Structure formats: C-alpha cells, structure tokens
Short mmCIF file of C-alpha atoms in Angstrom, two decimals:
data_model
loop_
_atom_site.label_atom_id
_atom_site.label_comp_id
_atom_site.label_asym_id
_atom_site.label_seq_id
_atom_site.Cartn_x
_atom_site.Cartn_y
_atom_site.Cartn_z
CA MET A 1 -19.27 -21.16 20.15
CA HIS A 2 -18.38 -21.03 16.81
CA MET A 3 -18.22 -17.39 15.21
CA HIS A 4 -17.80 -16.88 11.72
CA MET A 5 -15.24 -13.83 10.95
CA HIS A 6 -16.75 -11.57 8.16
CA THR A 7 -13.82 -9.69 6.31
CA PRO A 8 -14.60 -6.42 4.74
CA SER A 9 -14.45 -5.95 1.12
CA LEU A 10 -13.09 -2.69 -0.19
CA PRO A 11 -16.24 -0.67 0.40
CA CYS A 12 -18.32 0.79 -2.61
CA PHE A 13 -17.61 4.83 -2.32
CA PRO A 14 -18.30 7.51 -5.32
CA GLN A 15 -14.78 7.74 -6.16
CA GLN A 16 -14.00 11.08 -4.14
CA LEU A 17 -10.84 12.00 -2.47
CA SER A 18 -8.17 11.94 -4.59
CA GLN A 19 -8.74 8.12 -4.45
CA PHE A 20 -7.25 6.18 -7.09
CA TRP A 21 -7.70 2.51 -6.71
CA TYR A 22 -5.49 -0.25 -7.79
CA ASP A 23 -6.60 -2.15 -10.95
CA ASP A 24 -7.37 -6.26 -9.88
CA ILE A 25 -3.86 -7.25 -11.18
CA THR A 26 -2.20 -4.67 -9.76
CA ALA A 27 -3.52 -5.16 -6.42
CA LEU A 28 -2.75 -9.16 -6.68
CA ALA A 29 0.95 -8.61 -7.52
CA LEU A 30 1.21 -6.24 -4.57
CA ALA A 31 -0.61 -8.52 -2.24
CA GLU A 32 1.93 -11.73 -3.20
CA GLU A 33 4.80 -9.29 -2.58
CA ALA A 34 3.77 -8.19 0.39
CA LEU A 35 3.20 -11.79 1.72
CA GLN A 36 6.35 -13.95 0.17
CA ASP A 37 8.24 -13.60 3.05
CA SER A 38 5.79 -14.86 5.35
CA HIS A 39 5.63 -10.72 7.29
CA ASN A 40 3.71 -10.78 10.13
CA ARG A 41 2.81 -7.13 10.22
CA ILE A 42 1.90 -4.77 7.67
CA ALA A 43 1.65 -1.35 7.09
CA CYS A 44 -0.16 0.11 4.48
CA ILE A 45 -0.43 3.88 4.05
CA SER A 46 -2.55 5.53 1.97
CA CYS A 47 -3.35 2.14 -0.43
CA PRO A 48 -6.82 1.19 1.10
CA THR A 49 -7.05 -0.95 -2.22
CA LEU A 50 -3.85 -3.20 -1.60
CA TYR A 51 -4.99 -3.63 2.18
CA SER A 52 -8.41 -4.94 0.98
CA LYS A 53 -6.70 -7.46 -1.19
CA LEU A 54 -4.45 -8.74 1.75
CA LEU A 55 -7.26 -9.19 4.20
CA LYS A 56 -8.75 -11.56 1.78
CA LYS A 57 -5.46 -13.20 1.18
CA LYS A 58 -3.41 -13.22 3.97
CA PRO A 59 -2.89 -15.59 6.85
CA SER A 60 -4.41 -15.54 9.90
CA ALA A 61 -1.24 -14.78 11.89
CA CYS A 62 -0.61 -11.96 9.93
CA LYS A 63 -1.56 -8.28 11.09
CA VAL A 64 -2.59 -5.70 8.37
CA ILE A 65 -2.95 -2.04 9.43
CA LEU A 66 -4.26 0.36 6.95
CA LEU A 67 -3.20 4.37 8.07
CA GLU A 68 -5.49 6.23 5.49
CA TYR A 69 -7.06 9.86 5.41
CA ASP A 70 -10.40 8.72 4.22
CA ARG A 71 -12.71 8.50 7.19
CA ARG A 72 -14.89 5.63 5.05
CA PHE A 73 -12.53 3.35 5.82
CA GLU A 74 -13.20 2.94 9.30
CA VAL A 75 -15.41 0.34 8.27
CA TYR A 76 -12.50 -2.19 8.99
CA GLY A 77 -12.31 -1.52 12.86
CA GLU A 78 -9.31 -1.45 14.91
CA ASP A 79 -7.19 -1.90 11.94
CA PHE A 80 -8.05 1.46 10.56
CA VAL A 81 -5.77 4.61 11.51
CA PHE A 82 -6.35 8.10 10.50
CA TYR A 83 -3.61 9.27 8.76
CA ASP A 84 -2.69 12.64 7.57
CA TYR A 85 0.15 13.08 5.70
CA ASN A 86 0.88 16.59 7.03
CA LYS A 87 1.46 15.38 10.98
CA PRO A 88 3.48 12.56 10.05
CA LEU A 89 4.36 10.90 12.86
CA ASP A 90 0.98 11.43 14.32
CA VAL A 91 0.31 7.95 14.71
CA PRO A 92 -0.81 5.87 17.50
CA THR A 93 2.00 4.89 20.49
CA SER A 94 0.89 1.18 19.83
CA LEU A 95 2.61 1.68 16.37
CA GLY A 96 5.98 2.11 17.38
CA LYS A 97 9.62 2.66 15.56
CA GLY A 98 10.16 -0.26 13.58
CA SER A 99 7.53 -2.09 14.32
CA PHE A 100 6.25 -3.51 10.70
CA ASP A 101 7.99 -5.89 8.75
CA LEU A 102 7.02 -4.21 5.54
CA VAL A 103 5.49 -1.02 5.11
CA VAL A 104 3.85 -0.31 1.17
CA ALA A 105 2.96 3.36 0.85
CA ASP A 106 1.68 5.19 -2.13
CA PRO A 107 1.39 8.77 -1.11
CA PRO A 108 -2.07 10.43 -1.41
CA PHE A 109 -0.04 13.43 -3.86
CA LEU A 110 2.68 13.37 -6.24
CA SER A 111 4.61 16.23 -4.82
CA GLU A 112 7.66 16.35 -2.99
CA GLU A 113 5.75 17.72 0.09
CA CYS A 114 3.81 14.95 0.34
CA LEU A 115 6.69 12.19 -0.61
CA ARG A 116 8.84 13.90 2.14
CA LYS A 117 6.57 13.52 5.07
CA THR A 118 5.08 10.03 3.98
CA ALA A 119 8.85 9.19 3.80
CA GLU A 120 9.12 10.08 7.76
CA THR A 121 6.18 7.61 8.98
CA ILE A 122 7.58 5.28 6.42
CA ARG A 123 10.96 5.48 8.11
CA HIS A 124 9.12 5.63 12.12
CA LEU A 125 7.03 2.38 11.02
CA ALA A 126 9.20 -0.03 8.78
CA LYS A 127 11.80 -2.43 10.55
CA ASP A 128 13.91 -2.52 7.08
CA LYS A 129 11.93 -3.57 4.06
CA ILE A 130 9.58 -0.73 2.09
CA LEU A 131 7.79 -1.01 -1.15
CA LEU A 132 6.52 2.42 -2.26
CA CYS A 133 4.40 3.51 -5.19
CA THR A 134 4.40 6.61 -6.64
CA GLY A 135 5.04 8.79 -9.72
CA ALA A 136 8.39 7.85 -11.72
CA VAL A 137 9.50 11.67 -11.66
CA MET A 138 9.61 10.82 -7.64
CA GLU A 139 12.11 8.20 -8.40
CA GLU A 140 15.26 10.10 -7.35
CA LEU A 141 13.77 12.01 -4.26
CA ALA A 142 12.27 8.65 -2.93
CA PHE A 143 15.88 6.93 -3.32
CA GLN A 144 17.16 9.88 -1.59
CA LEU A 145 14.73 9.72 1.08
CA LEU A 146 14.11 5.80 1.53
CA GLY A 147 16.92 4.04 -0.76
CA VAL A 148 14.67 2.68 -2.93
CA ARG A 149 15.05 1.43 -6.34
CA PRO A 150 12.25 0.99 -8.96
CA CYS A 151 10.96 -2.55 -9.77
CA THR A 152 10.32 -3.71 -13.06
CA PHE A 153 6.27 -4.31 -12.28
CA ILE A 154 4.15 -1.40 -13.56
CA PRO A 155 1.37 -0.29 -10.92
CA ARG A 156 -1.49 0.48 -13.02
CA HIS A 157 -4.96 2.14 -11.63
CA THR A 158 -8.96 1.89 -12.45
CA ARG A 159 -8.96 4.86 -13.87
CA ASN A 160 -5.59 5.85 -16.17
CA LEU A 161 -3.52 8.63 -14.99
CA ALA A 162 -1.74 11.14 -16.37
CA ASN A 163 1.38 10.33 -14.71
CA GLU A 164 3.56 7.22 -15.00
CA PHE A 165 4.13 5.44 -11.87
CA ARG A 166 6.34 2.82 -10.26
CA CYS A 167 7.01 0.62 -7.79
CA TYR A 168 10.11 1.31 -5.81
CA ILE A 169 11.47 -1.30 -3.01
CA ASN A 170 14.52 -1.56 -0.75
CA TYR A 171 15.74 -4.83 -0.55
CA THR A 172 16.74 -7.45 -3.93
CA GLN A 173 14.23 -10.38 -2.82
CA THR A 174 11.16 -9.71 -4.99
CA THR A 175 8.50 -10.99 -6.84
CA LEU A 176 7.98 -7.38 -8.91
CA ASN A 177 10.77 -8.02 -10.67
CA SER A 178 9.86 -11.18 -12.41
CA THR A 179 8.14 -10.66 -15.22
CA HIS A 180 4.31 -11.07 -14.33
CA ASP A 181 2.04 -12.74 -16.98
CA PRO A 182 -0.64 -10.73 -17.64
CA GLN A 183 -2.57 -13.99 -18.27
CA THR A 184 -1.92 -15.59 -15.40
CA LEU A 185 -2.34 -12.69 -13.01
CA ARG A 186 -5.98 -12.13 -14.81
CA LYS A 187 -6.85 -16.05 -14.09
CA GLN A 188 -6.05 -15.77 -10.41
CA VAL A 189 -8.28 -12.40 -10.08
CA LEU A 190 -11.40 -14.15 -11.97
CA ALA A 191 -11.03 -16.97 -9.65
CA GLU A 192 -11.06 -15.32 -6.67
#
C-alpha cells in the first residue's frame, strides 16, 4: 500500500502573538545552513518559518522539531513541542540533554531575560552546534551565554523590524559567512 506523505506548509494565520516571519530568502539561507553538514536532528526554537522550509528541503533521515509557544503550530503533530521560554527546561524527556546536532533559535523577545532563558534551553538540547538569530544589540550577551559570534549574513523579516538582526554561530564552517548572492537566492525561492 503506497501512502503519500503530505508536508504541511506554514499555516496562514493572522500575524499576531508577536510572530515575525522570515522572508523567503532568509528562510532558504538558514535552511541551507542547517542542512549543510547532514545533521540528523535539528531543533528549531521559536522559528516556525525556518521549520517549515526545513520540512520541504530536508532528507527523509533528518528529524526536525519545532519548539514554539504558538499552539496554532500543533498542526505539525508530533514534531511540534509547546515551548514557553519562561520554563526553559520544561521540555519532554524525549528531548534529552545534547540530543540535537544543531539547535537554531530565534528568541521571541529582544530582552536579556528572554535570551538568558532561551539559552538555557539551547544549552540543554544542543550536542554542540548553535545558530542563533537575534538583535545586534544582544551580541555581547549571546557570546557570554553561548559562545556564538556574528555571521555576515543579515536575516530579514516580512515586516521591517525596528531593530537590526543578526545570525550568530558557535562553529566555523558556515554558508552564512559567504557572500549570499541575492539574485541566486531569489531564483531558488522562485523555483520552489
């Protein structure tokens, strides 16, 4: 019996609950980065746009989990884990210490408290590699908490945000420090 697996796309919701959606080029660049080393397990904390892109691009052996406060993403089934940054270690026991090859996080608020608590979750889940997207003003704190350094790639959102955002990583091999040709990325997005 042949069953067709349907990958749900990002739900169309009124943009509320402080959701900031990555633009298509950013989602593609982050997905390519996440998949570059054939990571088998990837955790996406508070970044549903990236999660949706990864579902479309990942190899079948790759497991991607979305940890998210917005329960509308429960449509993703078992890959959705309710996540409240105020309870950083309140995650299922199946998401044990060091159980993800890569943890990508975009803390929901640009505050020291939010980054500190999200960093607790990141340190718990990450085997070693971390990709963090947050405001440029958090650079020093992000380094102190997670040992991450800024990349040259600038994440963009569908709505222009008042704060400058950056990507930070704790490893050296990255596509996010190469020059991303916007024309090439745009062509890839249009081809999807």
